[in-house]
PDB file of C-alpha atoms in Angstrom:
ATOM      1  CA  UNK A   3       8.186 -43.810  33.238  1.00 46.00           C
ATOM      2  CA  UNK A   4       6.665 -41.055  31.361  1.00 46.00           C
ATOM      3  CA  UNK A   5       4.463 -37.986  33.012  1.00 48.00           C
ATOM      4  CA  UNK A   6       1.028 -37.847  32.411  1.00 49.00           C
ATOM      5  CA  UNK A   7      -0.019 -36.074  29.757  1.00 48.00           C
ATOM      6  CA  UNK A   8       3.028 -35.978  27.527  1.00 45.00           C
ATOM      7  CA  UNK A   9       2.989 -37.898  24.132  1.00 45.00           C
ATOM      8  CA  UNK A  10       5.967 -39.365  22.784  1.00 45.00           C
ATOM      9  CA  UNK A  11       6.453 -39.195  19.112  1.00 46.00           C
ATOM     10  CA  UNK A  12       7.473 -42.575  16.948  1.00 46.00           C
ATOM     11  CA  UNK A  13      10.827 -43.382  16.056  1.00 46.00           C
ATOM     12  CA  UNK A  14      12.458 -45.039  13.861  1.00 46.00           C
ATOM     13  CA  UNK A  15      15.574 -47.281  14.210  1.00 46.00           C
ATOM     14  CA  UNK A  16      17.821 -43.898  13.443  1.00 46.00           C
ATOM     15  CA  UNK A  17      16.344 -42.465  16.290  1.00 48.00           C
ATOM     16  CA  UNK A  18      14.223 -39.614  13.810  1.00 46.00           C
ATOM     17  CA  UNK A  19      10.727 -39.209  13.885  1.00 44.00           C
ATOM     18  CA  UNK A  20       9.081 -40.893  10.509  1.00 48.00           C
ATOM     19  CA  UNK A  21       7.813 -39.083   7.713  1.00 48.00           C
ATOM     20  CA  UNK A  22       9.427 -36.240   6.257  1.00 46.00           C
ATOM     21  CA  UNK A  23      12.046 -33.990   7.448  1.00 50.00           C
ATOM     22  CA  UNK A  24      10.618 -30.192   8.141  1.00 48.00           C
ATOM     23  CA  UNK A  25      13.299 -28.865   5.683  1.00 49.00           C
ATOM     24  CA  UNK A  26      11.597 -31.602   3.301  1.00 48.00           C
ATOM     25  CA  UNK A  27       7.769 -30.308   3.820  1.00 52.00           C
ATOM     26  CA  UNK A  28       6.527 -28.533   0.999  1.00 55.00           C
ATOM     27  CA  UNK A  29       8.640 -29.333  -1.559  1.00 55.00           C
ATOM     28  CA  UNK A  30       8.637 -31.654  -4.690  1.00 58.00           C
ATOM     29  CA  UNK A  31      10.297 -34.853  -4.569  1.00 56.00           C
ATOM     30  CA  UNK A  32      14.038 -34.463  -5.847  1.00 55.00           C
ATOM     31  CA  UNK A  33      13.973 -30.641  -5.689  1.00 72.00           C
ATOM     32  CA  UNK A  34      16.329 -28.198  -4.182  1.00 83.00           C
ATOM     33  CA  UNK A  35      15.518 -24.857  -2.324  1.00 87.00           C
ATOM     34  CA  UNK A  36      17.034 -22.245  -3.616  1.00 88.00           C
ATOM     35  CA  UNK A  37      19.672 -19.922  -1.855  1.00 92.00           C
ATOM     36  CA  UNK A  38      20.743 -16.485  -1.510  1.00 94.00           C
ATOM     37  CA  UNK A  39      23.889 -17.385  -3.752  1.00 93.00           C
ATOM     38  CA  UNK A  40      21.691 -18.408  -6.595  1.00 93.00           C
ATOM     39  CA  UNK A  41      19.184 -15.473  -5.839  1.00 93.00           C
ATOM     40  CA  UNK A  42      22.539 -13.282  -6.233  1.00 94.00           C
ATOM     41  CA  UNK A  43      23.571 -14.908  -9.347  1.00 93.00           C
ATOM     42  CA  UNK A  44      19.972 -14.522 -11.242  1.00 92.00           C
ATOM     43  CA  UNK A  45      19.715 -10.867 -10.372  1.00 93.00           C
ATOM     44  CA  UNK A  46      23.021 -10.403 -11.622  1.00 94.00           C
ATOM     45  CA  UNK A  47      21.976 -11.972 -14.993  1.00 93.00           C
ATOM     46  CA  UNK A  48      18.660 -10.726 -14.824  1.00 92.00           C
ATOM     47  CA  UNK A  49      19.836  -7.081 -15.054  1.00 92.00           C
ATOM     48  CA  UNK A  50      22.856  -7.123 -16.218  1.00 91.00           C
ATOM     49  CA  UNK A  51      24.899  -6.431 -13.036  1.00 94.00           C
ATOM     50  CA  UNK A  52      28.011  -7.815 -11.389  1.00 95.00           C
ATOM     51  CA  UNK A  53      27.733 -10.360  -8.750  1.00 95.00           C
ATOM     52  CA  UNK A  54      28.922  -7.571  -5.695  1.00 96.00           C
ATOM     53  CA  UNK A  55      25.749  -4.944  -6.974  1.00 96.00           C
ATOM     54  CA  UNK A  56      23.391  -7.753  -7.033  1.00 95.00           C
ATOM     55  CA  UNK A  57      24.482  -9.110  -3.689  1.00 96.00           C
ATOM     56  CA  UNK A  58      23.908  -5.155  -2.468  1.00 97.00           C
ATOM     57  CA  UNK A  59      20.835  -4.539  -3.710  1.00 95.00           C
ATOM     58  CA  UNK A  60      19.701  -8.072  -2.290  1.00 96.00           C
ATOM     59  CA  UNK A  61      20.787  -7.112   1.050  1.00 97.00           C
ATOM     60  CA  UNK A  62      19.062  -3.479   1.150  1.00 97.00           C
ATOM     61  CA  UNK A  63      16.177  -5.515  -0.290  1.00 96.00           C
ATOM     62  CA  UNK A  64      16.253  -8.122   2.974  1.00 96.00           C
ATOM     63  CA  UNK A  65      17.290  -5.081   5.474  1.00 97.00           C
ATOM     64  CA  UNK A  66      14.454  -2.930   4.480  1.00 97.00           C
ATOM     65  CA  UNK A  67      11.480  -5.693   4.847  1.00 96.00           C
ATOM     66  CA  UNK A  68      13.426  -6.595   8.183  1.00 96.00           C
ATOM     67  CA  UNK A  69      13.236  -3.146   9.759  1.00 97.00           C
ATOM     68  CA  UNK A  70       9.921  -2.611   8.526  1.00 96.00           C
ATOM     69  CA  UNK A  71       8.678  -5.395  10.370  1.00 96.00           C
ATOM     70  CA  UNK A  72      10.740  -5.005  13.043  1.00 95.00           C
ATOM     71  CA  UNK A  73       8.564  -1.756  14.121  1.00 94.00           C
ATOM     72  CA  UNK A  74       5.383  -3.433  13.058  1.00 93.00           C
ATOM     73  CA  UNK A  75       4.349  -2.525   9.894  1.00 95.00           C
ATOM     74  CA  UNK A  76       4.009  -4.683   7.089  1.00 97.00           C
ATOM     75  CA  UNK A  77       5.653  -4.710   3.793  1.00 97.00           C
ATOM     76  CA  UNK A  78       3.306  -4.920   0.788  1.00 96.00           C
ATOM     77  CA  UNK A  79       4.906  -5.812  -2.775  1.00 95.00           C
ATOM     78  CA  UNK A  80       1.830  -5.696  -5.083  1.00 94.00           C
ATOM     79  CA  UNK A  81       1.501  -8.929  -6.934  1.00 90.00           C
ATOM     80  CA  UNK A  82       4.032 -11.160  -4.929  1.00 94.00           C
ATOM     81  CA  UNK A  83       2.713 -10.830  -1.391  1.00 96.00           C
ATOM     82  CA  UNK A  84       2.225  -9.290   1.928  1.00 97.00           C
ATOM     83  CA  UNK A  85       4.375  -9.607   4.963  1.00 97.00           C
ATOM     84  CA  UNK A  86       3.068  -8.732   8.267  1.00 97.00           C
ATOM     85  CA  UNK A  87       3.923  -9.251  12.476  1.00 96.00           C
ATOM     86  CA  UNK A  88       1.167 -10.399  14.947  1.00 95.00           C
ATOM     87  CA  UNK A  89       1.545 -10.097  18.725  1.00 92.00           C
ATOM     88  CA  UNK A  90       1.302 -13.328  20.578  1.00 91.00           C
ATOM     89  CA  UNK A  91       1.020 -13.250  24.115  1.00 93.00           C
ATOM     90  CA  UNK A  92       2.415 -15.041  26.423  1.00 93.00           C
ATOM     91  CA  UNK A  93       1.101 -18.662  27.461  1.00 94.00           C
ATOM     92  CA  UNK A  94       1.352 -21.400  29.601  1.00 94.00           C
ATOM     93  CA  UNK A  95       3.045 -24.854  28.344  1.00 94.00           C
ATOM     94  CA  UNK A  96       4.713 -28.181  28.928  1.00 94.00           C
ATOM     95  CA  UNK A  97       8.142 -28.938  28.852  1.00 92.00           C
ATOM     96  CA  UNK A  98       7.966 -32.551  26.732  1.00 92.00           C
ATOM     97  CA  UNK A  99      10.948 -33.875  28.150  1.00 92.00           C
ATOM     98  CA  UNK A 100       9.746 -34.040  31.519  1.00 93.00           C
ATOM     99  CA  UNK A 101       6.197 -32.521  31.958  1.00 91.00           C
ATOM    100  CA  UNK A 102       7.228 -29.650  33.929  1.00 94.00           C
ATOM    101  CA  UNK A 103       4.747 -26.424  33.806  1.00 95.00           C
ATOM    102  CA  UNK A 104       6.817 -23.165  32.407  1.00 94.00           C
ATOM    103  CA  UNK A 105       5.716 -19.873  30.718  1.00 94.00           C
ATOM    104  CA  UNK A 106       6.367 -19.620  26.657  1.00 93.00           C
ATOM    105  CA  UNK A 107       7.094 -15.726  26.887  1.00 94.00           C
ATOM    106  CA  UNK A 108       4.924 -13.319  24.808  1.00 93.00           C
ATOM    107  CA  UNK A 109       6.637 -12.617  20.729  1.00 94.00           C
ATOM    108  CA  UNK A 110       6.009 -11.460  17.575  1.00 94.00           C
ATOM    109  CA  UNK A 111       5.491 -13.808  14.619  1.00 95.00           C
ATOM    110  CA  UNK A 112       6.234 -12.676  11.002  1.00 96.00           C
ATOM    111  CA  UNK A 113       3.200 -13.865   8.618  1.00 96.00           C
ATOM    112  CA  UNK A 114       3.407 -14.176   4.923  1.00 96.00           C
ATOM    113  CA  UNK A 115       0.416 -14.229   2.134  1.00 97.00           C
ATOM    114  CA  UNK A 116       1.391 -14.753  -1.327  1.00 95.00           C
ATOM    115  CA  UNK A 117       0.022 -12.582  -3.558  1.00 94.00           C
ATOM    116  CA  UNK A 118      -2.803 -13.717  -6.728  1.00 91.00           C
ATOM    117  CA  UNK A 119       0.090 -12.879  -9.368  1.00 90.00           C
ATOM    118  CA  UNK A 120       2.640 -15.342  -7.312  1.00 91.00           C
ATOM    119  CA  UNK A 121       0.195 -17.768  -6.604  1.00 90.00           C
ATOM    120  CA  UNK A 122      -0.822 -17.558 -10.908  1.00 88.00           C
ATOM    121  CA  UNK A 123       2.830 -17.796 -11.538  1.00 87.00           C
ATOM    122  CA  UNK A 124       3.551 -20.869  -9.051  1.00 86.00           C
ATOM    123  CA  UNK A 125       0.430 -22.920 -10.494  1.00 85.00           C
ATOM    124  CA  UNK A 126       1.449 -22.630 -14.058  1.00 80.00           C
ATOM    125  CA  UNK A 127       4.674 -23.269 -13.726  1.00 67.00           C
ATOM    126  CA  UNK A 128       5.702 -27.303 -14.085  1.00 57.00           C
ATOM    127  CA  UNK A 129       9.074 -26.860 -12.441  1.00 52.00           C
ATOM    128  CA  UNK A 130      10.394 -24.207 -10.349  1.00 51.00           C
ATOM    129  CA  UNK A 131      13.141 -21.549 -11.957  1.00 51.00           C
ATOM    130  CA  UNK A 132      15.813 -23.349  -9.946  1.00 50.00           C
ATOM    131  CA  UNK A 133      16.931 -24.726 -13.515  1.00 51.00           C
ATOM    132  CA  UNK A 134      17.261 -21.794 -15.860  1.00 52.00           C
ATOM    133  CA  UNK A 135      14.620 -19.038 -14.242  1.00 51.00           C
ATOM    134  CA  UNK A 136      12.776 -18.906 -17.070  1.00 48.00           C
ATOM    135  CA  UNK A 137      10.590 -16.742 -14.344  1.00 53.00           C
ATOM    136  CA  UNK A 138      10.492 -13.870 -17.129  1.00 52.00           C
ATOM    137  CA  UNK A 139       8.239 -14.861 -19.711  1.00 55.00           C
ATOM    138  CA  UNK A 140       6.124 -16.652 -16.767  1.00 51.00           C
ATOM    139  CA  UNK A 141       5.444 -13.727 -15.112  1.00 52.00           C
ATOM    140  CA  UNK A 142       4.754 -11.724 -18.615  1.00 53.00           C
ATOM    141  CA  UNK A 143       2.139 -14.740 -19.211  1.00 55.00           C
ATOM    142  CA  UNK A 144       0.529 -14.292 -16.259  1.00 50.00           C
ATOM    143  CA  UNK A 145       0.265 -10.372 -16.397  1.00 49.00           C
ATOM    144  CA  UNK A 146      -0.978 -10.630 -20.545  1.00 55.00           C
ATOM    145  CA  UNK A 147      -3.425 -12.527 -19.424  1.00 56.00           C
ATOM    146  CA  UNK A 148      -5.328 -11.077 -16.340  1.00 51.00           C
TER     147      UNK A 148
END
């Protein structure tokens, strides 16, 4: 018997919710995301750096917007987007397995806003730069002709 006031979610003979999978959300059908290997590999191409500088400057790159945020202020990079933390306090809740009251503790959330230039780029491109990151002459577009 189920508590009151807890819904269960379909499932399908696999035992999995329908519908798409959250790492599938958001994404075209048939595409890949992208990962920090292949991030590593276009910077080194990009500006004509080994693989080892690119995967340095990369992770400076990550470790600075991570201890910005991590003391609360956000991280600006004009034209691709704004990172920021909000506080969320803490709230009451459900466990869904069994209805039981707890308390979800009080955390920060990290918030992103893309920025117009990244949001110009995304629309005009077709497909993604996963291929050949042909992100170069997009972004020149898109800068010519604001």
């Amino acid at each position: 018997m189920q508590p009151q006031g807890v819904r269960r979610t379909q499932q399908t003979s696999t035992g999995q919710s329908p519908g798409l999978s959250q790492s599938q959300r958001g994404r075209s059908k048939g595409s890949e995301p992208v990962n920090k290997a292949q991030l590593i590999e276009h910077i080194a191409r990009d500006s004509d750096m080994s693989k080892a500088e690119a995967a340095r400057a990369l992770n400076a790159i990550l470790k600075g917007i991570q201890s910005t945020l991590a003391i609360g202020d956000p991280v600006v990079l004009l034209g691709f987007g704004t990172f920021t933390v909000s506080q969320h306090g803490a709230r009451a809740g459900r466990n869904p397995h069994n209805g039981q009251r707890l308390i979800i503790k009080a955390r920060k959330r990290v918030h992103f806003k893309a920025g117009k230039h990244l949001k110009t780029v995304v629309n005009e491109l077709e497909r993604p730069w996963l291929e050949s990151f042909p992100l170069q002459e997009s972004l020149n577009t898109a800068v010519n002709s604001q």
